[in-house]
mmCIF file of C-alpha atoms and ligand atoms in Angstrom:
data_model
loop_
_atom_site.group_PDB
_atom_site.id
_atom_site.type_symbol
_atom_site.label_atom_id
_atom_site.label_comp_id
_atom_site.label_asym_id
_atom_site.label_seq_id
_atom_site.Cartn_x
_atom_site.Cartn_y
_atom_site.Cartn_z
ATOM 1 C CA MET A 1 -0.065 0.020 0.063
ATOM 2 C CA ASN A 2 1.191 3.440 -0.813
ATOM 3 C CA ASP A 3 1.468 6.241 1.940
ATOM 4 C CA LEU A 4 0.377 8.667 -0.294
ATOM 5 C CA ILE A 5 -1.873 10.434 -4.021
ATOM 6 C CA ILE A 6 -1.089 13.718 -4.256
ATOM 7 C CA GLN A 7 -4.658 13.637 -7.263
ATOM 8 C CA ASN A 8 -5.904 15.964 -9.725
ATOM 9 C CA ILE A 9 -1.958 18.623 -9.200
ATOM 10 C CA SER A 10 -3.638 21.183 -12.039
ATOM 11 C CA GLU A 11 0.199 21.679 -13.115
ATOM 12 C CA LEU A 12 2.728 19.324 -11.826
ATOM 13 C CA ILE A 13 6.772 20.750 -12.588
ATOM 14 C CA LEU A 14 8.636 18.803 -13.200
ATOM 15 C CA PRO A 15 12.126 19.300 -13.944
ATOM 16 C CA LYS A 16 14.295 17.022 -16.080
ATOM 17 C CA LYS A 17 16.904 14.679 -13.288
ATOM 18 C CA THR A 18 19.932 14.558 -15.121
ATOM 19 C CA ASP A 19 23.891 14.868 -14.012
ATOM 20 C CA LYS A 20 25.085 17.855 -15.525
ATOM 21 C CA PRO A 21 23.135 21.498 -15.376
ATOM 22 C CA LEU A 22 21.366 22.197 -17.945
ATOM 23 C CA LYS A 23 22.839 24.835 -19.741
ATOM 24 C CA GLY A 24 21.782 27.678 -22.136
ATOM 25 C CA ALA A 25 18.304 26.716 -24.024
ATOM 26 C CA GLU A 26 18.386 23.092 -21.876
ATOM 27 C CA LEU A 27 17.538 25.720 -18.816
ATOM 28 C CA ALA A 28 13.283 26.868 -20.232
ATOM 29 C CA ASP A 29 13.444 23.087 -21.378
ATOM 30 C CA LEU A 30 10.907 22.388 -18.042
ATOM 31 C CA LYS A 31 8.140 19.477 -18.236
ATOM 32 C CA ILE A 32 4.750 20.762 -17.202
ATOM 33 C CA ILE A 33 2.228 18.286 -17.009
ATOM 34 C CA LYS A 34 -1.548 19.333 -16.556
ATOM 35 C CA ASN A 35 -4.160 17.471 -14.704
ATOM 36 C CA GLY A 36 -1.109 15.379 -13.228
ATOM 37 C CA THR A 37 -0.661 12.349 -9.991
ATOM 38 C CA VAL A 38 2.219 12.320 -7.565
ATOM 39 C CA VAL A 39 2.125 9.169 -6.087
ATOM 40 C CA ILE A 40 5.048 8.232 -2.799
ATOM 41 C CA LYS A 41 5.514 5.262 -0.265
ATOM 42 C CA ASP A 42 8.159 5.076 2.107
ATOM 43 C CA GLY A 43 9.233 8.943 1.564
ATOM 44 C CA LYS A 44 9.716 8.526 -2.189
ATOM 45 C CA ILE A 45 8.735 8.762 -6.131
ATOM 46 C CA VAL A 46 6.897 5.671 -7.197
ATOM 47 C CA TYR A 47 4.421 7.906 -9.648
ATOM 48 C CA ALA A 48 4.663 11.675 -11.177
ATOM 49 C CA GLY A 49 2.946 12.281 -14.573
ATOM 50 C CA GLU A 50 0.006 12.113 -16.261
ATOM 51 C CA TYR A 51 -3.862 11.773 -13.888
ATOM 52 C CA ASN A 52 -3.902 8.233 -12.672
ATOM 53 C CA ASP A 53 -6.431 6.393 -10.482
ATOM 54 C CA GLU A 54 -5.142 3.252 -10.734
ATOM 55 C CA TYR A 55 -2.774 3.427 -7.165
ATOM 56 C CA VAL A 56 -4.666 2.886 -3.772
ATOM 57 C CA ALA A 57 -2.530 5.172 -0.898
ATOM 58 C CA THR A 58 -3.835 5.402 2.530
ATOM 59 C CA GLU A 59 -4.022 8.692 2.343
ATOM 60 C CA THR A 60 -5.068 11.491 -0.220
ATOM 61 C CA ILE A 61 -4.795 15.055 -1.505
ATOM 62 C CA ASP A 62 -6.953 17.106 -3.549
ATOM 63 C CA ALA A 63 -4.733 19.725 -5.338
ATOM 64 C CA GLN A 64 -6.949 21.097 -7.819
ATOM 65 C CA GLY A 65 -6.331 24.526 -8.511
ATOM 66 C CA LYS A 66 -2.134 23.967 -7.201
ATOM 67 C CA THR A 67 0.627 23.339 -9.173
ATOM 68 C CA VAL A 68 3.074 20.908 -6.905
ATOM 69 C CA SER A 69 7.015 21.179 -8.045
ATOM 70 C CA PRO A 70 10.277 19.508 -6.682
ATOM 71 C CA ALA A 71 11.207 22.131 -2.948
ATOM 72 C CA LEU A 72 13.118 24.836 -3.138
ATOM 73 C CA VAL A 73 17.001 24.824 -3.128
ATOM 74 C CA ASP A 74 18.592 27.352 -2.055
ATOM 75 C CA ALA A 75 22.314 27.462 -3.524
ATOM 76 C CA HIS A 76 24.109 30.097 -1.061
ATOM 77 C CA THR A 77 23.106 32.004 2.446
ATOM 78 C CA HIS A 78 24.923 33.260 5.066
ATOM 79 C CA ILE A 79 22.586 31.751 7.324
ATOM 80 C CA VAL A 80 24.342 30.903 10.587
ATOM 81 C CA HIS A 81 25.480 34.529 11.802
ATOM 82 C CA GLY A 82 25.723 37.254 14.865
ATOM 83 C CA GLY A 83 22.763 40.859 15.019
ATOM 84 C CA SER A 84 21.305 42.489 12.065
ATOM 85 C CA ARG A 85 22.188 45.616 10.306
ATOM 86 C CA GLU A 86 19.292 47.797 10.246
ATOM 87 C CA HIS A 87 20.856 51.228 11.108
ATOM 88 C CA GLU A 88 22.978 50.189 7.090
ATOM 89 C CA MET A 89 19.753 50.944 5.767
ATOM 90 C CA SER A 90 19.811 55.094 6.256
ATOM 91 C CA LEU A 91 23.365 55.227 5.463
ATOM 92 C CA LYS A 92 23.136 53.298 2.365
ATOM 93 C CA ARG A 93 20.041 55.950 1.776
ATOM 94 C CA GLN A 94 22.736 58.768 2.199
ATOM 95 C CA GLY A 95 24.987 57.314 -0.200
ATOM 96 C CA VAL A 96 27.250 55.357 1.187
ATOM 97 C CA SER A 97 28.432 52.720 -0.510
ATOM 98 C CA TYR A 98 28.839 49.464 -0.048
ATOM 99 C CA LEU A 99 31.754 49.233 -0.006
ATOM 100 C CA GLU A 100 32.670 52.014 2.178
ATOM 101 C CA ILE A 101 30.391 50.562 4.249
ATOM 102 C CA LEU A 102 33.083 48.027 4.557
ATOM 103 C CA GLU A 103 36.489 50.180 4.498
ATOM 104 C CA GLN A 104 34.909 52.282 7.318
ATOM 105 C CA GLY A 105 34.908 48.926 9.809
ATOM 106 C CA GLY A 106 30.904 48.783 9.658
ATOM 107 C CA GLY A 107 29.483 45.551 7.317
ATOM 108 C CA ILE A 108 30.574 41.848 6.931
ATOM 109 C CA HIS A 109 32.681 43.284 10.169
ATOM 110 C CA SER A 110 30.159 44.768 11.876
ATOM 111 C CA THR A 111 28.519 41.185 11.592
ATOM 112 C CA VAL A 112 31.742 39.519 12.416
ATOM 113 C CA LYS A 113 31.910 41.555 15.753
ATOM 114 C CA ALA A 114 28.127 40.526 16.506
ATOM 115 C CA THR A 115 28.658 36.526 16.224
ATOM 116 C CA ARG A 116 32.065 36.448 18.175
ATOM 117 C CA GLU A 117 29.851 37.313 20.020
ATOM 118 C CA ALA A 118 27.626 34.784 20.153
ATOM 119 C CA THR A 119 27.189 32.065 21.832
ATOM 120 C CA GLU A 120 26.993 28.706 19.580
ATOM 121 C CA GLU A 121 23.857 28.335 20.699
ATOM 122 C CA GLU A 122 22.473 32.295 20.345
ATOM 123 C CA LEU A 123 23.999 31.127 17.318
ATOM 124 C CA PHE A 124 22.089 28.120 16.434
ATOM 125 C CA GLU A 125 18.626 29.525 17.556
ATOM 126 C CA LYS A 126 19.141 32.352 15.207
ATOM 127 C CA ALA A 127 20.616 30.654 12.220
ATOM 128 C CA GLU A 128 17.309 28.231 13.063
ATOM 129 C CA TYR A 129 14.879 30.692 13.326
ATOM 130 C CA GLU A 130 15.373 31.721 9.355
ATOM 131 C CA LEU A 131 15.769 27.836 8.741
ATOM 132 C CA LEU A 132 12.073 27.098 9.579
ATOM 133 C CA ARG A 133 10.785 30.248 7.762
ATOM 134 C CA MET A 134 13.050 29.022 4.725
ATOM 135 C CA ILE A 135 11.001 25.921 5.198
ATOM 136 C CA HIS A 136 8.042 27.762 5.559
ATOM 137 C CA HIS A 137 8.352 29.148 1.827
ATOM 138 C CA GLY A 138 9.172 25.338 0.267
ATOM 139 C CA VAL A 139 12.936 25.144 0.350
ATOM 140 C CA LEU A 140 14.434 21.966 1.321
ATOM 141 C CA SER A 141 17.956 22.408 0.002
ATOM 142 C CA VAL A 142 19.793 24.763 1.588
ATOM 143 C CA GLU A 143 23.612 25.662 1.047
ATOM 144 C CA SER A 144 24.888 27.992 4.452
ATOM 145 C CA LYS A 145 28.475 29.709 4.360
ATOM 146 C CA SER A 146 30.877 30.571 7.325
ATOM 147 C CA GLY A 147 32.411 33.519 6.791
ATOM 148 C CA TYR A 148 31.478 35.320 9.934
ATOM 149 C CA GLY A 149 34.379 34.303 12.523
ATOM 150 C CA LEU A 150 37.507 35.492 10.730
ATOM 151 C CA SER A 151 39.542 32.923 12.614
ATOM 152 C CA LEU A 152 39.594 29.574 12.744
ATOM 153 C CA GLU A 153 37.437 29.494 16.338
ATOM 154 C CA HIS A 154 34.773 30.985 15.472
ATOM 155 C CA GLU A 155 35.403 29.517 11.732
ATOM 156 C CA LEU A 156 34.590 26.533 12.843
ATOM 157 C CA LYS A 157 31.436 27.671 15.363
ATOM 158 C CA GLN A 158 29.355 28.613 12.293
ATOM 159 C CA LEU A 159 30.813 25.516 11.005
ATOM 160 C CA ARG A 160 29.265 23.336 13.630
ATOM 161 C CA VAL A 161 26.108 25.021 13.954
ATOM 162 C CA SER A 162 25.085 24.622 10.608
ATOM 163 C CA LYS A 163 26.328 20.964 11.492
ATOM 164 C CA LYS A 164 23.714 20.612 13.909
ATOM 165 C CA LEU A 165 21.029 22.213 12.009
ATOM 166 C CA HIS A 166 20.795 19.649 9.834
ATOM 167 C CA GLU A 167 21.665 16.952 11.906
ATOM 168 C CA LYS A 168 17.692 18.250 13.703
ATOM 169 C CA TYR A 169 16.263 18.758 10.905
ATOM 170 C CA GLY A 170 17.418 15.880 7.578
ATOM 171 C CA ILE A 171 16.246 19.266 5.250
ATOM 172 C CA ASN A 172 20.035 18.413 2.358
ATOM 173 C CA MET A 173 22.227 20.852 3.851
ATOM 174 C CA LYS A 174 25.645 21.256 3.134
ATOM 175 C CA HIS A 175 28.029 23.379 4.343
ATOM 176 C CA THR A 176 30.196 26.127 3.376
ATOM 177 C CA TYR A 177 33.979 27.346 4.535
ATOM 178 C CA LEU A 178 34.051 31.227 3.342
ATOM 179 C CA GLY A 179 37.310 32.088 5.781
ATOM 180 C CA PRO A 180 37.781 34.522 3.223
ATOM 181 C CA HIS A 181 35.149 36.774 3.641
ATOM 182 C CA ALA A 182 36.989 39.786 4.718
ATOM 183 C CA VAL A 183 40.661 41.209 5.710
ATOM 184 C CA PRO A 184 40.628 40.903 9.617
ATOM 185 C CA LYS A 185 40.668 45.336 10.618
ATOM 186 C CA ASP A 186 44.394 43.627 12.068
ATOM 187 C CA LYS A 187 45.673 41.692 9.435
ATOM 188 C CA ASP A 188 47.428 42.007 6.853
ATOM 189 C CA SER A 189 45.869 40.812 3.457
ATOM 190 C CA ASP A 190 48.767 37.766 2.503
ATOM 191 C CA ALA A 191 48.813 36.870 6.117
ATOM 192 C CA PHE A 192 45.787 36.664 6.234
ATOM 193 C CA ILE A 193 45.138 34.298 3.237
ATOM 194 C CA LYS A 194 47.589 32.073 4.592
ATOM 195 C CA GLU A 195 46.447 31.798 7.488
ATOM 196 C CA CYS A 196 43.043 30.720 5.840
ATOM 197 C CA ILE A 197 44.786 28.311 4.153
ATOM 198 C CA ASN A 198 46.618 26.841 6.695
ATOM 199 C CA ASP A 199 43.407 26.872 7.858
ATOM 200 C CA LEU A 200 41.423 24.986 5.251
ATOM 201 C CA GLU A 201 43.089 21.277 5.950
ATOM 202 C CA GLN A 202 41.191 21.950 10.760
ATOM 203 C CA VAL A 203 37.925 22.757 8.873
ATOM 204 C CA LYS A 204 37.517 20.223 6.015
ATOM 205 C CA GLY A 205 36.075 17.216 8.347
ATOM 206 C CA LEU A 206 33.434 20.671 8.693
ATOM 207 C CA ALA A 207 33.056 21.759 5.318
ATOM 208 C CA ASP A 208 31.686 20.242 1.773
ATOM 209 C CA PHE A 209 33.375 23.689 -0.273
ATOM 210 C CA ALA A 210 35.684 26.555 0.003
ATOM 211 C CA ASP A 211 34.457 29.447 -1.069
ATOM 212 C CA ILE A 212 36.440 32.910 -1.770
ATOM 213 C CA PHE A 213 35.654 36.956 -1.582
ATOM 214 C CA CYS A 214 37.307 37.538 -4.119
ATOM 215 C CA GLU A 215 36.959 41.867 -4.900
ATOM 216 C CA THR A 216 38.304 45.338 -4.689
ATOM 217 C CA GLY A 217 39.588 45.837 -1.441
ATOM 218 C CA VAL A 218 38.739 42.322 -0.203
ATOM 219 C CA PHE A 219 40.675 39.470 -2.153
ATOM 220 C CA THR A 220 42.476 39.981 -5.856
ATOM 221 C CA ILE A 221 42.111 37.015 -8.170
ATOM 222 C CA ASP A 222 45.921 35.953 -7.728
ATOM 223 C CA GLN A 223 45.000 35.381 -3.905
ATOM 224 C CA SER A 224 42.240 33.506 -4.857
ATOM 225 C CA ARG A 225 44.040 31.490 -7.136
ATOM 226 C CA GLU A 226 46.576 30.361 -4.894
ATOM 227 C CA TYR A 227 44.035 29.780 -1.977
ATOM 228 C CA MET A 228 41.489 27.829 -4.645
ATOM 229 C CA LYS A 229 43.667 26.385 -5.507
ATOM 230 C CA ALA A 230 45.150 25.018 -2.018
ATOM 231 C CA ALA A 231 41.304 23.646 -1.709
ATOM 232 C CA LYS A 232 41.872 21.466 -4.315
ATOM 233 C CA LYS A 233 45.164 19.819 -3.213
ATOM 234 C CA LEU A 234 42.825 18.640 -0.417
ATOM 235 C CA GLY A 235 40.878 17.281 -2.380
ATOM 236 C CA MET A 236 37.627 20.238 -1.210
ATOM 237 C CA PRO A 237 35.075 21.146 -4.467
ATOM 238 C CA VAL A 238 35.939 25.439 -4.677
ATOM 239 C CA LYS A 239 33.130 28.057 -4.392
ATOM 240 C CA ILE A 240 34.242 32.182 -5.580
ATOM 241 C CA HIS A 241 32.272 35.299 -5.006
ATOM 242 C CA ALA A 242 33.173 36.675 -8.125
ATOM 243 C CA ASP A 243 32.739 39.418 -10.101
ATOM 244 C CA GLU A 244 30.097 41.213 -8.187
ATOM 245 C CA ILE A 245 31.014 44.777 -7.840
ATOM 246 C CA ASP A 246 34.078 45.361 -10.052
ATOM 247 C CA PRO A 247 35.097 43.306 -13.140
ATOM 248 C CA LEU A 248 38.507 41.396 -11.661
ATOM 249 C CA GLY A 249 38.097 38.209 -14.346
ATOM 250 C CA GLY A 250 36.532 36.955 -11.116
ATOM 251 C CA LEU A 251 34.077 34.045 -13.775
ATOM 252 C CA GLU A 252 37.334 33.179 -15.221
ATOM 253 C CA LEU A 253 39.189 32.003 -13.004
ATOM 254 C CA ALA A 254 36.872 30.084 -11.232
ATOM 255 C CA ILE A 255 35.668 28.460 -14.846
ATOM 256 C CA GLU A 256 40.631 28.008 -15.256
ATOM 257 C CA GLU A 257 40.036 26.218 -11.410
ATOM 258 C CA ASP A 258 36.446 24.097 -12.192
ATOM 259 C CA ALA A 259 35.034 26.164 -9.666
ATOM 260 C CA ILE A 260 31.257 23.973 -8.717
ATOM 261 C CA SER A 261 30.365 27.388 -9.115
ATOM 262 C CA ALA A 262 31.016 31.222 -9.007
ATOM 263 C CA ASP A 263 28.098 33.790 -7.853
ATOM 264 C CA HIS A 264 27.229 37.215 -8.244
ATOM 265 C CA LEU A 265 28.999 37.778 -11.752
ATOM 266 C CA VAL A 266 26.724 41.251 -12.080
ATOM 267 C CA ALA A 267 29.994 42.910 -13.594
ATOM 268 C CA ALA A 268 31.494 39.208 -15.023
ATOM 269 C CA SER A 269 33.493 40.217 -18.251
ATOM 270 C CA GLU A 270 31.989 39.273 -21.496
ATOM 271 C CA LYS A 271 35.466 36.829 -21.562
ATOM 272 C CA GLY A 272 34.005 34.939 -18.290
ATOM 273 C CA LYS A 273 30.859 34.585 -20.170
ATOM 274 C CA GLN A 274 32.156 32.823 -23.045
ATOM 275 C CA MET A 275 33.987 30.418 -21.193
ATOM 276 C CA LEU A 276 31.007 29.831 -19.646
ATOM 277 C CA ASN A 277 30.109 28.064 -23.277
ATOM 278 C CA ASP A 278 32.798 24.325 -22.254
ATOM 279 C CA SER A 279 32.255 25.175 -18.459
ATOM 280 C CA ASP A 280 29.761 23.396 -15.710
ATOM 281 C CA THR A 281 31.125 25.168 -14.077
ATOM 282 C CA VAL A 282 27.331 26.651 -12.635
ATOM 283 C CA ALA A 283 26.429 30.547 -11.788
ATOM 284 C CA VAL A 284 24.885 31.315 -9.803
ATOM 285 C CA LEU A 285 22.887 34.575 -9.935
ATOM 286 C CA LEU A 286 21.739 36.791 -6.948
ATOM 287 C CA PRO A 287 19.471 39.252 -7.888
ATOM 288 C CA GLY A 288 17.795 40.183 -4.583
ATOM 289 C CA THR A 289 21.774 41.381 -3.848
ATOM 290 C CA THR A 290 21.884 43.816 -6.232
ATOM 291 C CA PHE A 291 18.164 44.471 -5.639
ATOM 292 C CA TYR A 292 18.296 45.151 -1.880
ATOM 293 C CA LEU A 293 21.585 47.332 -2.595
ATOM 294 C CA ASP A 294 19.663 48.929 -5.266
ATOM 295 C CA LYS A 295 22.002 49.252 -7.907
ATOM 296 C CA ASN A 296 20.965 49.228 -11.170
ATOM 297 C CA GLU A 297 22.819 46.750 -13.198
ATOM 298 C CA TYR A 298 21.787 42.895 -12.805
ATOM 299 C CA ALA A 299 23.923 40.551 -13.615
ATOM 300 C CA ASP A 300 23.555 39.013 -17.473
ATOM 301 C CA ALA A 301 21.550 35.843 -17.549
ATOM 302 C CA ARG A 302 20.341 36.045 -21.196
ATOM 303 C CA GLY A 303 24.051 36.160 -21.813
ATOM 304 C CA MET A 304 25.484 33.874 -20.572
ATOM 305 C CA LEU A 305 22.880 31.676 -21.236
ATOM 306 C CA ASN A 306 23.286 32.615 -25.283
ATOM 307 C CA ASN A 307 26.937 31.538 -24.123
ATOM 308 C CA ASN A 308 25.085 28.065 -23.820
ATOM 309 C CA GLY A 309 26.428 28.971 -19.432
ATOM 310 C CA ALA A 310 24.141 27.242 -16.438
ATOM 311 C CA ILE A 311 22.930 29.559 -14.129
ATOM 312 C CA ALA A 312 21.259 29.592 -10.715
ATOM 313 C CA ILE A 313 19.425 31.340 -8.866
ATOM 314 C CA ALA A 314 19.338 31.644 -5.022
ATOM 315 C CA THR A 315 18.887 34.115 -2.002
ATOM 316 C CA ASP A 316 22.356 34.739 -1.124
ATOM 317 C CA TYR A 317 20.261 35.637 2.600
ATOM 318 C CA ASN A 318 22.753 37.404 4.645
ATOM 319 C CA PRO A 319 22.559 40.578 7.401
ATOM 320 C CA GLY A 320 24.101 43.145 4.841
ATOM 321 C CA SER A 321 23.504 42.780 1.365
ATOM 322 C CA CYS A 322 20.507 41.027 0.838
ATOM 323 C CA VAL A 323 17.974 41.028 3.908
ATOM 324 C CA THR A 324 15.594 38.191 3.458
ATOM 325 C CA SER A 325 15.367 34.203 2.976
ATOM 326 C CA ASN A 326 12.615 33.785 0.839
ATOM 327 C CA LEU A 327 13.094 32.618 -2.398
ATOM 328 C CA GLN A 328 9.751 32.440 -3.973
ATOM 329 C CA MET A 329 10.723 36.588 -3.365
ATOM 330 C CA VAL A 330 13.759 35.953 -5.281
ATOM 331 C CA MET A 331 11.962 33.993 -7.562
ATOM 332 C CA SER A 332 9.964 37.421 -8.469
ATOM 333 C CA ILE A 333 12.758 39.825 -9.402
ATOM 334 C CA ALA A 334 14.275 36.970 -11.305
ATOM 335 C CA ALA A 335 11.935 37.211 -13.920
ATOM 336 C CA LEU A 336 11.637 41.605 -13.945
ATOM 337 C CA LYS A 337 15.363 41.845 -14.062
ATOM 338 C CA LEU A 338 16.871 39.096 -15.041
ATOM 339 C CA LYS A 339 14.283 39.205 -17.916
ATOM 340 C CA LEU A 340 13.800 35.472 -17.321
ATOM 341 C CA SER A 341 10.791 33.276 -18.302
ATOM 342 C CA PRO A 342 8.618 30.773 -15.700
ATOM 343 C CA LYS A 343 9.904 28.122 -16.775
ATOM 344 C CA GLU A 344 14.100 29.030 -16.618
ATOM 345 C CA ILE A 345 13.577 30.497 -12.530
ATOM 346 C CA TRP A 346 11.915 26.849 -12.057
ATOM 347 C CA ASN A 347 15.266 25.057 -13.331
ATOM 348 C CA ALA A 348 17.489 27.608 -12.294
ATOM 349 C CA VAL A 349 15.970 27.363 -7.995
ATOM 350 C CA THR A 350 15.055 23.073 -8.520
ATOM 351 C CA VAL A 351 17.417 21.598 -10.552
ATOM 352 C CA ASN A 352 20.351 23.700 -11.400
ATOM 353 C CA ALA A 353 21.018 25.539 -8.045
ATOM 354 C CA ALA A 354 21.075 21.520 -6.861
ATOM 355 C CA LYS A 355 23.841 20.745 -9.555
ATOM 356 C CA ALA A 356 25.530 24.142 -8.069
ATOM 357 C CA ILE A 357 26.127 22.786 -4.513
ATOM 358 C CA GLY A 358 26.681 18.534 -5.636
ATOM 359 C CA LEU A 359 23.627 17.825 -4.957
ATOM 360 C CA ASP A 360 20.908 15.173 -6.478
ATOM 361 C CA ALA A 361 17.700 16.893 -5.619
ATOM 362 C CA GLY A 362 15.301 19.433 -7.792
ATOM 363 C CA THR A 363 13.516 16.401 -9.642
ATOM 364 C CA ILE A 364 10.080 14.668 -8.965
ATOM 365 C CA ASN A 365 11.524 11.355 -10.612
ATOM 366 C CA THR A 366 10.436 7.501 -9.427
ATOM 367 C CA GLY A 367 13.076 6.719 -6.814
ATOM 368 C CA ASP A 368 13.458 10.334 -6.118
ATOM 369 C CA GLU A 369 13.381 11.066 -2.428
ATOM 370 C CA ALA A 370 10.101 12.861 -1.311
ATOM 371 C CA ASN A 371 10.028 16.564 -1.700
ATOM 372 C CA LEU A 372 8.240 18.545 -2.518
ATOM 373 C CA VAL A 373 6.122 22.116 -2.520
ATOM 374 C CA ILE A 374 1.771 22.024 -3.152
ATOM 375 C CA TRP A 375 1.481 25.905 -3.699
ATOM 376 C CA HIS A 376 -1.169 27.454 -3.650
ATOM 377 C CA ALA A 377 -1.373 28.980 -7.119
ATOM 378 C CA LYS A 378 -3.021 27.387 -10.968
ATOM 379 C CA ASN A 379 -0.091 27.604 -12.541
ATOM 380 C CA HIS A 380 3.620 27.318 -12.910
ATOM 381 C CA GLU A 381 3.378 31.860 -13.795
ATOM 382 C CA TYR A 382 1.705 32.306 -10.771
ATOM 383 C CA VAL A 383 4.638 32.522 -8.239
ATOM 384 C CA PRO A 384 6.793 34.939 -9.707
ATOM 385 C CA TYR A 385 3.871 36.710 -11.013
ATOM 386 C CA HIS A 386 2.518 37.057 -7.264
ATOM 387 C CA TYR A 387 5.540 38.280 -5.477
ATOM 388 C CA GLY A 388 7.038 39.098 -1.922
ATOM 389 C CA VAL A 389 4.255 36.676 -0.239
ATOM 390 C CA ASN A 390 4.337 32.910 0.568
ATOM 391 C CA HIS A 391 2.709 30.379 -1.948
ATOM 392 C CA ALA A 392 3.538 27.697 -0.475
ATOM 393 C CA GLU A 393 0.494 25.451 1.047
ATOM 394 C CA LYS A 394 2.251 22.291 2.007
ATOM 395 C CA VAL A 395 5.744 20.722 1.955
ATOM 396 C CA ILE A 396 5.780 17.360 1.868
ATOM 397 C CA HIS A 397 9.646 16.118 3.546
ATOM 398 C CA LYS A 398 10.574 12.864 2.575
ATOM 399 C CA GLY A 399 6.571 11.876 2.278
ATOM 400 C CA LYS A 400 5.979 13.413 5.205
ATOM 401 C CA VAL A 401 3.444 16.603 4.919
ATOM 402 C CA ILE A 402 6.079 18.806 6.830
ATOM 403 C CA VAL A 403 4.140 22.913 6.663
ATOM 404 C CA GLU A 404 0.986 23.403 6.813
ATOM 405 C CA ASN A 405 0.552 27.121 5.749
ATOM 406 C CA GLU A 406 -3.295 27.418 5.596
ATOM 407 C CA PHE A 407 -4.532 31.434 6.022
ATOM 408 C CA LYS A 408 -7.176 30.631 10.235
ATOM 409 C CA LEU A 409 -7.695 33.373 12.418
ATOM 410 C CA LYS A 410 -7.507 32.217 16.612
HETATM 411 N N1 LIG B 1 29.486 39.558 -1.089
HETATM 412 C C1 LIG B 1 30.073 38.903 -0.337
HETATM 413 N N2 LIG B 1 29.161 38.601 1.397
HETATM 414 C C2 LIG B 1 27.926 38.264 1.476
HETATM 415 C C3 LIG B 1 27.216 39.534 2.225
HETATM 416 C C4 LIG B 1 28.065 39.575 3.416
HETATM 417 C C5 LIG B 1 27.185 40.818 4.151
HETATM 418 O O1 LIG B 1 27.224 41.767 3.904
HETATM 419 O O2 LIG B 1 27.510 40.467 5.485
HETATM 420 C C6 LIG B 1 27.060 38.662 0.162
HETATM 421 O O3 LIG B 1 27.333 37.420 -0.709
HETATM 422 O O4 LIG B 1 26.718 39.045 -0.809
HETATM 423 ZN ZN1 LIG B 2 27.146 35.147 0.163
#
């Protein structure tokens, strides 16, 4: 006997199961079944496709008027951190730029102070609340970075919190060491990169990836290359915050070093975009950050796709440059500002986002873990269209309904 049937689904979103990320025109290749059925047993998908009434199960959900998709994948977050930086909003309004705030000891540095001062328990409690918010918004795979410790002791503290969340909730999580996220105020940048390289050995048991912020006034291309090579030598796949503000050639470096992803890329060069053609490095675009930094230029998603690149979309949830953990909101920004179609966006937040963090997730195929969302939306176009709110009605993890978002008054 099966455990659950979801029947009469208005639109069933079925991203393609693939070993490699979807590239270029493939990003628009998304199967959508009208009047679909999903059958689940022992936490796994038994059937997903056209309407089928031959199966029996102990429970049936009628999803008439609803859309069903794989649970979302948030491939770039800084969920574990101390404190908050709401005062930076008025600084920004006075015209102080993100990098100026950082130079003045604010920005990342003020979160470093708060993170160092917080106990492991305090960090856990804060990150847990946000993780639960993500799950309530339909996300069941999360990448989580360190990077607000800037010393081995505090980076390890962040990574342990991330692991504990993973253990407690059992959703898919990947943990990233981002030791070189900023140069500590009292240190020289070359000396600090060496320190981070030395620390790789000790963080590698807790981290799946090594990441670095390559940017003007932060870390150079040469420092980033040295760090990435050292991480790869230890068997750690690499990621890079690249070309977010200035076009330093971070995308080119990511591709040369075979990074699993290159993230941000607002200022990526034409050469870098062309190099995507021969690469499986996923360009993780973070349009919520461009929006929140109040910039007019967004990453050139269409140019990357025209060059046969693989792209994914993520929140970049962090306390400074993108203070939202609502990936649905970022899907809307992607539609408006990256000029992506709804089909491209669904692939970019499911199967391609999973590839950007080395996960086999984001699909609903026979044998897959049953991680799904039933959306209060009659079709796949509705979610990015109706922006800024939560459309996730039921979130299903390993075949069990773990979230029911209902409008009910006490
Ligand atoms: N760009 C660098 N790191 C984060 C921002 C961190 C912060 O401002 O606290 C990002 O991905 O946007
Ligand atoms: Zn980031």
